[in-house]
Amino acid sequence: MSGRFIICETCGRVTSGSSGLQARTSPSEGAPSGMGGRGGSRPSRKAIKGAAPGRRKQASAPPPPAEIQRRMALRQLSGDDAPRRLIVRKKEQRKAAFALVIVALILFTPVQDPLVDGLEDSFGNLLDLVTPSTTHPLEASYTLRSTYEYEFGPSSSDSGFMYKLPIPQSERTAAGFSDILATKTDGGTIPAPVLQRVVSMKVGSGAAVVDVPLTGGVVRDSSSAITLEDGYSQVFWPAPGGTGSEDCQYGRCLIWSGAIPQSSSIESALLNVEYEIESYSYTWWTEADLPSSVTG
């Protein structure tokens, strides 16, 4: 121990309070004049207030023996002497191993097949509830109504008129009006599916009550025309061909003709036409769950 300073014999630090601080910040005797700051002295630094010398942070005291014995007795009663952190870690490891086994069973064994099928069925049912579903072929039956009107008057003389309305073919297929969709290399044919079928065609000046035949070969000339309810118009369907005004030059047609008598007001003639139509929509997807009635 120095006569001027109190020095710790363990670490060699000066522990004499402010006098020790002064010794640490002032140049020692016999030091060269070139060391330190200007004029041979070291620059002074402010001390930071801290704990008193000799004091150190000590750990908490261990529990008394009675407390240690009590804890050991509780562990023995619970049937497990392992620390709690080890128990938690073992449980986490068991859960991870169980999850790994489940994933391996699902991905790498045949057990996944019924599970995947069940999930697909569940998702399919859910999609059916939230999205519209389509089952092919789609069928629709509807009535198409058209009205043709001819007005005339006032006039002091009669006014004649004539209108030619095409008679549709009864069936429209995927190959137009042909019954054959394609021809095979061996000479066989593939039938064309029907997309539209005209069931009936009716006409009349009020209610459509006159049936018009859709099959070819049925002819009604002007000499046997059918008079409508208005009393001054008539309909007939001659054979296709010919060049006269009462002929159908481009295929089968219905001719509506008549004469509105003289009148002091506007008179009109009406022709109401109704078509009963059936339509079909097909799909050619090769899905395994499509109905067997799908063509293609």
mmCIF file of C-alpha atoms in Angstrom, residues 3-256:
data_model
loop_
_atom_site.group_PDB
_atom_site.id
_atom_site.type_symbol
_atom_site.label_atom_id
_atom_site.label_comp_id
_atom_site.label_asym_id
_atom_site.label_seq_id
_atom_site.Cartn_x
_atom_site.Cartn_y
_atom_site.Cartn_z
ATOM 1 C CA GLY A 3 1.853 6.040 1.658
ATOM 2 C CA ARG A 4 0.001 8.621 -0.421
ATOM 3 C CA PHE A 5 -2.695 6.507 -2.090
ATOM 4 C CA ILE A 6 -4.811 3.552 -1.091
ATOM 5 C CA ILE A 7 -4.320 0.896 -3.781
ATOM 6 C CA CYS A 8 -6.358 -2.299 -4.093
ATOM 7 C CA GLU A 9 -3.972 -5.219 -3.803
ATOM 8 C CA THR A 10 -6.291 -7.439 -5.918
ATOM 9 C CA CYS A 11 -6.906 -5.317 -9.025
ATOM 10 C CA GLY A 12 -4.315 -2.573 -8.590
ATOM 11 C CA ARG A 13 -6.824 0.308 -8.728
ATOM 12 C CA VAL A 14 -6.570 3.478 -6.629
ATOM 13 C CA THR A 15 -9.526 3.398 -4.262
ATOM 14 C CA SER A 16 -8.954 6.552 -2.173
ATOM 15 C CA GLY A 17 -12.036 8.442 -3.423
ATOM 16 C CA SER A 18 -11.501 11.890 -4.855
ATOM 17 C CA SER A 19 -7.792 11.756 -4.126
ATOM 18 C CA GLY A 20 -7.573 8.660 -6.270
ATOM 19 C CA LEU A 21 -9.467 10.415 -9.077
ATOM 20 C CA GLN A 22 -7.042 13.320 -8.848
ATOM 21 C CA ALA A 23 -4.116 10.898 -9.097
ATOM 22 C CA ARG A 24 -5.619 9.262 -12.182
ATOM 23 C CA THR A 25 -6.192 12.560 -14.005
ATOM 24 C CA SER A 26 -2.928 14.357 -13.006
ATOM 25 C CA PRO A 27 0.456 13.531 -14.521
ATOM 26 C CA SER A 28 2.675 11.356 -12.362
ATOM 27 C CA GLU A 29 6.042 12.543 -11.114
ATOM 28 C CA GLY A 30 8.881 12.158 -13.503
ATOM 29 C CA ALA A 31 6.664 11.860 -16.594
ATOM 30 C CA PRO A 32 8.097 13.296 -19.807
ATOM 31 C CA SER A 33 7.022 16.832 -20.627
ATOM 32 C CA GLY A 34 5.899 15.799 -24.118
ATOM 33 C CA MET A 35 3.100 13.546 -22.811
ATOM 34 C CA GLY A 36 -0.391 14.814 -22.106
ATOM 35 C CA GLY A 37 -1.897 18.082 -23.306
ATOM 36 C CA ARG A 38 -0.366 21.426 -23.800
ATOM 37 C CA GLY A 39 2.355 22.453 -21.340
ATOM 38 C CA GLY A 40 3.016 18.807 -20.411
ATOM 39 C CA SER A 41 -0.291 18.247 -18.534
ATOM 40 C CA ARG A 42 -3.053 15.738 -19.404
ATOM 41 C CA PRO A 43 -6.488 17.127 -20.266
ATOM 42 C CA SER A 44 -8.900 16.850 -17.368
ATOM 43 C CA ARG A 45 -12.098 14.754 -17.720
ATOM 44 C CA LYS A 46 -15.243 14.966 -15.672
ATOM 45 C CA ALA A 47 -15.989 12.002 -13.510
ATOM 46 C CA ILE A 48 -19.292 10.148 -13.912
ATOM 47 C CA LYS A 49 -21.134 9.560 -10.695
ATOM 48 C CA GLY A 50 -21.545 5.862 -10.028
ATOM 49 C CA ALA A 51 -21.728 3.377 -7.244
ATOM 50 C CA ALA A 52 -19.527 3.817 -4.247
ATOM 51 C CA PRO A 53 -16.161 2.052 -4.440
ATOM 52 C CA GLY A 54 -16.172 -1.475 -3.154
ATOM 53 C CA ARG A 55 -19.898 -2.068 -3.858
ATOM 54 C CA ARG A 56 -20.902 -4.697 -6.391
ATOM 55 C CA LYS A 57 -24.223 -6.093 -7.495
ATOM 56 C CA GLN A 58 -24.758 -9.355 -5.750
ATOM 57 C CA ALA A 59 -26.981 -12.253 -6.869
ATOM 58 C CA SER A 60 -30.108 -13.072 -4.920
ATOM 59 C CA ALA A 61 -29.616 -15.416 -2.034
ATOM 60 C CA PRO A 62 -30.547 -19.078 -2.626
ATOM 61 C CA PRO A 63 -33.779 -20.284 -1.068
ATOM 62 C CA PRO A 64 -33.537 -21.766 2.392
ATOM 63 C CA PRO A 65 -33.226 -25.552 2.743
ATOM 64 C CA ALA A 66 -36.839 -25.861 3.883
ATOM 65 C CA GLU A 67 -38.060 -24.261 0.643
ATOM 66 C CA ILE A 68 -35.839 -26.548 -1.421
ATOM 67 C CA GLN A 69 -37.222 -29.606 0.363
ATOM 68 C CA ARG A 70 -40.790 -28.393 -0.158
ATOM 69 C CA ARG A 71 -40.249 -27.993 -3.923
ATOM 70 C CA MET A 72 -38.693 -31.455 -4.197
ATOM 71 C CA ALA A 73 -41.650 -32.975 -2.331
ATOM 72 C CA LEU A 74 -44.103 -31.316 -4.751
ATOM 73 C CA ARG A 75 -42.219 -32.758 -7.724
ATOM 74 C CA GLN A 76 -42.303 -36.234 -6.228
ATOM 75 C CA LEU A 77 -46.060 -35.943 -5.625
ATOM 76 C CA SER A 78 -46.599 -34.931 -9.259
ATOM 77 C CA GLY A 79 -44.726 -38.050 -10.411
ATOM 78 C CA ASP A 80 -42.146 -36.210 -12.482
ATOM 79 C CA ASP A 81 -38.747 -35.110 -11.224
ATOM 80 C CA ALA A 82 -37.833 -33.351 -14.497
ATOM 81 C CA PRO A 83 -37.796 -29.532 -14.527
ATOM 82 C CA ARG A 84 -40.807 -27.794 -16.043
ATOM 83 C CA ARG A 85 -38.867 -26.354 -18.991
ATOM 84 C CA LEU A 86 -37.771 -29.867 -19.966
ATOM 85 C CA ILE A 87 -41.369 -31.110 -19.780
ATOM 86 C CA VAL A 88 -42.565 -28.315 -22.085
ATOM 87 C CA ARG A 89 -39.747 -29.008 -24.533
ATOM 88 C CA LYS A 90 -40.594 -32.727 -24.662
ATOM 89 C CA LYS A 91 -44.261 -31.941 -25.338
ATOM 90 C CA GLU A 92 -43.305 -29.643 -28.221
ATOM 91 C CA GLN A 93 -41.057 -32.338 -29.690
ATOM 92 C CA ARG A 94 -43.861 -34.913 -29.487
ATOM 93 C CA LYS A 95 -46.287 -32.545 -31.228
ATOM 94 C CA ALA A 96 -43.788 -31.845 -34.019
ATOM 95 C CA ALA A 97 -43.145 -35.567 -34.515
ATOM 96 C CA PHE A 98 -46.891 -36.301 -34.623
ATOM 97 C CA ALA A 99 -47.450 -33.553 -37.227
ATOM 98 C CA LEU A 100 -44.572 -34.927 -39.318
ATOM 99 C CA VAL A 101 -46.098 -38.420 -39.260
ATOM 100 C CA ILE A 102 -49.501 -37.066 -40.344
ATOM 101 C CA VAL A 103 -47.959 -35.135 -43.261
ATOM 102 C CA ALA A 104 -45.997 -38.214 -44.348
ATOM 103 C CA LEU A 105 -49.138 -40.352 -44.274
ATOM 104 C CA ILE A 106 -51.064 -37.824 -46.345
ATOM 105 C CA LEU A 107 -48.388 -37.263 -48.977
ATOM 106 C CA PHE A 108 -46.646 -40.612 -49.375
ATOM 107 C CA THR A 109 -49.198 -43.358 -48.663
ATOM 108 C CA PRO A 110 -52.485 -44.502 -50.251
ATOM 109 C CA VAL A 111 -54.281 -43.068 -47.226
ATOM 110 C CA GLN A 112 -54.252 -39.727 -49.021
ATOM 111 C CA ASP A 113 -56.671 -40.918 -51.737
ATOM 112 C CA PRO A 114 -59.900 -40.980 -49.689
ATOM 113 C CA LEU A 115 -58.848 -37.812 -47.902
ATOM 114 C CA VAL A 116 -58.205 -35.958 -51.155
ATOM 115 C CA ASP A 117 -61.465 -37.285 -52.605
ATOM 116 C CA GLY A 118 -63.335 -36.075 -49.551
ATOM 117 C CA LEU A 119 -61.763 -32.638 -49.823
ATOM 118 C CA GLU A 120 -62.651 -32.459 -53.520
ATOM 119 C CA ASP A 121 -66.252 -33.385 -52.773
ATOM 120 C CA SER A 122 -66.443 -30.790 -50.019
ATOM 121 C CA PHE A 123 -65.003 -28.050 -52.221
ATOM 122 C CA GLY A 124 -67.273 -29.139 -55.080
ATOM 123 C CA ASN A 125 -70.357 -28.878 -52.877
ATOM 124 C CA LEU A 126 -69.210 -25.478 -51.671
ATOM 125 C CA LEU A 127 -68.708 -24.240 -55.235
ATOM 126 C CA ASP A 128 -72.146 -25.551 -56.200
ATOM 127 C CA LEU A 129 -73.651 -23.434 -53.437
ATOM 128 C CA VAL A 130 -71.862 -20.191 -54.338
ATOM 129 C CA THR A 131 -71.560 -20.520 -58.136
ATOM 130 C CA PRO A 132 -74.013 -21.501 -60.861
ATOM 131 C CA SER A 133 -73.663 -25.046 -62.123
ATOM 132 C CA THR A 134 -74.279 -26.332 -65.636
ATOM 133 C CA THR A 135 -75.298 -29.816 -66.710
ATOM 134 C CA HIS A 136 -75.136 -30.535 -70.417
ATOM 135 C CA PRO A 137 -76.958 -30.843 -72.667
ATOM 136 C CA LEU A 138 -79.063 -27.810 -71.801
ATOM 137 C CA GLU A 139 -82.579 -27.825 -73.193
ATOM 138 C CA ALA A 140 -84.897 -24.863 -73.598
ATOM 139 C CA SER A 141 -88.425 -24.584 -74.984
ATOM 140 C CA TYR A 142 -89.851 -21.182 -75.839
ATOM 141 C CA THR A 143 -92.329 -19.368 -78.067
ATOM 142 C CA LEU A 144 -91.231 -16.721 -80.561
ATOM 143 C CA ARG A 145 -93.949 -14.236 -81.544
ATOM 144 C CA SER A 146 -93.784 -11.753 -84.432
ATOM 145 C CA THR A 147 -96.359 -9.201 -85.570
ATOM 146 C CA TYR A 148 -96.568 -7.701 -89.080
ATOM 147 C CA GLU A 149 -98.835 -4.716 -89.684
ATOM 148 C CA TYR A 150 -99.940 -2.927 -92.851
ATOM 149 C CA GLU A 151 -101.697 0.452 -92.526
ATOM 150 C CA PHE A 152 -103.609 2.369 -95.179
ATOM 151 C CA GLY A 153 -106.067 5.273 -95.379
ATOM 152 C CA PRO A 154 -107.979 7.375 -95.416
ATOM 153 C CA SER A 155 -108.600 6.639 -99.080
ATOM 154 C CA SER A 156 -111.452 6.517 -101.569
ATOM 155 C CA SER A 157 -110.164 3.271 -103.148
ATOM 156 C CA ASP A 158 -109.006 -0.141 -102.055
ATOM 157 C CA SER A 159 -105.304 -0.824 -101.298
ATOM 158 C CA GLY A 160 -103.790 -4.221 -102.041
ATOM 159 C CA PHE A 161 -100.700 -5.630 -100.294
ATOM 160 C CA MET A 162 -98.553 -8.796 -100.267
ATOM 161 C CA TYR A 163 -95.832 -9.987 -97.911
ATOM 162 C CA LYS A 164 -93.663 -13.134 -98.184
ATOM 163 C CA LEU A 165 -92.501 -14.751 -94.953
ATOM 164 C CA PRO A 166 -89.924 -17.611 -95.023
ATOM 165 C CA ILE A 167 -90.988 -20.938 -93.552
ATOM 166 C CA PRO A 168 -88.065 -22.228 -91.432
ATOM 167 C CA GLN A 169 -86.662 -25.695 -91.729
ATOM 168 C CA SER A 170 -87.687 -27.934 -88.894
ATOM 169 C CA GLU A 171 -84.154 -28.727 -87.654
ATOM 170 C CA ARG A 172 -80.877 -26.844 -87.361
ATOM 171 C CA THR A 173 -77.836 -29.024 -86.585
ATOM 172 C CA ALA A 174 -74.202 -28.434 -85.656
ATOM 173 C CA ALA A 175 -73.424 -28.786 -89.389
ATOM 174 C CA GLY A 176 -75.952 -26.222 -90.550
ATOM 175 C CA PHE A 177 -78.924 -28.012 -92.086
ATOM 176 C CA SER A 178 -77.002 -31.209 -92.824
ATOM 177 C CA ASP A 179 -77.546 -34.390 -90.852
ATOM 178 C CA ILE A 180 -73.867 -35.395 -91.182
ATOM 179 C CA LEU A 181 -71.222 -33.773 -89.010
ATOM 180 C CA ALA A 182 -68.157 -35.500 -90.517
ATOM 181 C CA THR A 183 -67.160 -38.385 -92.764
ATOM 182 C CA LYS A 184 -64.695 -41.038 -91.566
ATOM 183 C CA THR A 185 -61.799 -42.427 -93.591
ATOM 184 C CA ASP A 186 -63.544 -45.780 -93.899
ATOM 185 C CA GLY A 187 -66.569 -44.134 -95.471
ATOM 186 C CA GLY A 188 -68.704 -44.010 -92.340
ATOM 187 C CA THR A 189 -70.378 -40.832 -91.151
ATOM 188 C CA ILE A 190 -70.789 -39.053 -87.822
ATOM 189 C CA PRO A 191 -74.305 -37.679 -87.285
ATOM 190 C CA ALA A 192 -74.646 -34.003 -86.447
ATOM 191 C CA PRO A 193 -76.381 -33.213 -83.135
ATOM 192 C CA VAL A 194 -79.527 -31.107 -83.344
ATOM 193 C CA LEU A 195 -79.126 -27.589 -81.953
ATOM 194 C CA GLN A 196 -82.588 -26.216 -82.722
ATOM 195 C CA ARG A 197 -85.919 -27.732 -83.642
ATOM 196 C CA VAL A 198 -88.959 -25.727 -84.790
ATOM 197 C CA VAL A 199 -91.911 -27.660 -83.434
ATOM 198 C CA SER A 200 -94.730 -25.637 -84.989
ATOM 199 C CA MET A 201 -95.595 -22.437 -86.847
ATOM 200 C CA LYS A 202 -98.996 -20.760 -86.576
ATOM 201 C CA VAL A 203 -100.426 -17.560 -88.087
ATOM 202 C CA GLY A 204 -103.583 -15.453 -87.749
ATOM 203 C CA SER A 205 -104.858 -11.877 -87.874
ATOM 204 C CA GLY A 206 -105.915 -12.085 -84.213
ATOM 205 C CA ALA A 207 -104.978 -15.279 -82.444
ATOM 206 C CA ALA A 208 -102.530 -17.507 -84.316
ATOM 207 C CA VAL A 209 -104.766 -20.450 -85.177
ATOM 208 C CA VAL A 210 -103.699 -21.498 -88.683
ATOM 209 C CA ASP A 211 -101.075 -24.268 -88.675
ATOM 210 C CA VAL A 212 -98.373 -23.933 -91.314
ATOM 211 C CA PRO A 213 -96.761 -27.294 -92.249
ATOM 212 C CA LEU A 214 -92.987 -27.336 -91.785
ATOM 213 C CA THR A 215 -92.298 -30.448 -93.843
ATOM 214 C CA GLY A 216 -91.567 -30.002 -97.510
ATOM 215 C CA GLY A 217 -93.936 -31.192 -100.168
ATOM 216 C CA VAL A 218 -97.086 -29.771 -98.564
ATOM 217 C CA VAL A 219 -98.397 -27.051 -100.889
ATOM 218 C CA ARG A 220 -101.366 -24.656 -100.729
ATOM 219 C CA ASP A 221 -101.866 -22.430 -103.773
ATOM 220 C CA SER A 222 -103.570 -19.051 -103.897
ATOM 221 C CA SER A 223 -106.701 -20.712 -105.228
ATOM 222 C CA SER A 224 -107.089 -22.486 -101.884
ATOM 223 C CA ALA A 225 -105.828 -19.669 -99.653
ATOM 224 C CA ILE A 226 -107.104 -19.451 -96.066
ATOM 225 C CA THR A 227 -109.024 -16.263 -95.225
ATOM 226 C CA LEU A 228 -108.127 -14.720 -91.883
ATOM 227 C CA GLU A 229 -110.450 -13.230 -89.258
ATOM 228 C CA ASP A 230 -110.141 -9.633 -90.458
ATOM 229 C CA GLY A 231 -112.098 -10.595 -93.573
ATOM 230 C CA TYR A 232 -109.825 -8.979 -96.195
ATOM 231 C CA SER A 233 -106.462 -10.858 -95.898
ATOM 232 C CA GLN A 234 -105.455 -14.437 -96.639
ATOM 233 C CA VAL A 235 -102.458 -16.774 -96.406
ATOM 234 C CA PHE A 236 -101.136 -19.614 -98.572
ATOM 235 C CA TRP A 237 -97.816 -21.424 -99.154
ATOM 236 C CA PRO A 238 -97.088 -22.387 -102.752
ATOM 237 C CA ALA A 239 -94.373 -24.759 -103.987
ATOM 238 C CA PRO A 240 -90.866 -23.275 -104.003
ATOM 239 C CA GLY A 241 -89.499 -22.002 -107.301
ATOM 240 C CA GLY A 242 -91.083 -19.965 -110.059
ATOM 241 C CA THR A 243 -90.800 -16.293 -110.959
ATOM 242 C CA GLY A 244 -94.313 -14.987 -110.515
ATOM 243 C CA SER A 245 -95.510 -12.611 -107.815
ATOM 244 C CA GLU A 246 -97.310 -15.458 -106.098
ATOM 245 C CA ASP A 247 -94.296 -17.778 -106.130
ATOM 246 C CA CYS A 248 -91.506 -18.449 -103.584
ATOM 247 C CA GLN A 249 -88.269 -17.975 -105.518
ATOM 248 C CA TYR A 250 -85.771 -18.844 -102.715
ATOM 249 C CA GLY A 251 -87.365 -21.726 -100.829
ATOM 250 C CA ARG A 252 -90.556 -22.419 -98.973
ATOM 251 C CA CYS A 253 -92.456 -19.319 -97.866
ATOM 252 C CA LEU A 254 -95.793 -18.096 -96.535
ATOM 253 C CA ILE A 255 -97.543 -15.424 -98.595
ATOM 254 C CA TRP A 256 -99.829 -12.968 -96.803
#
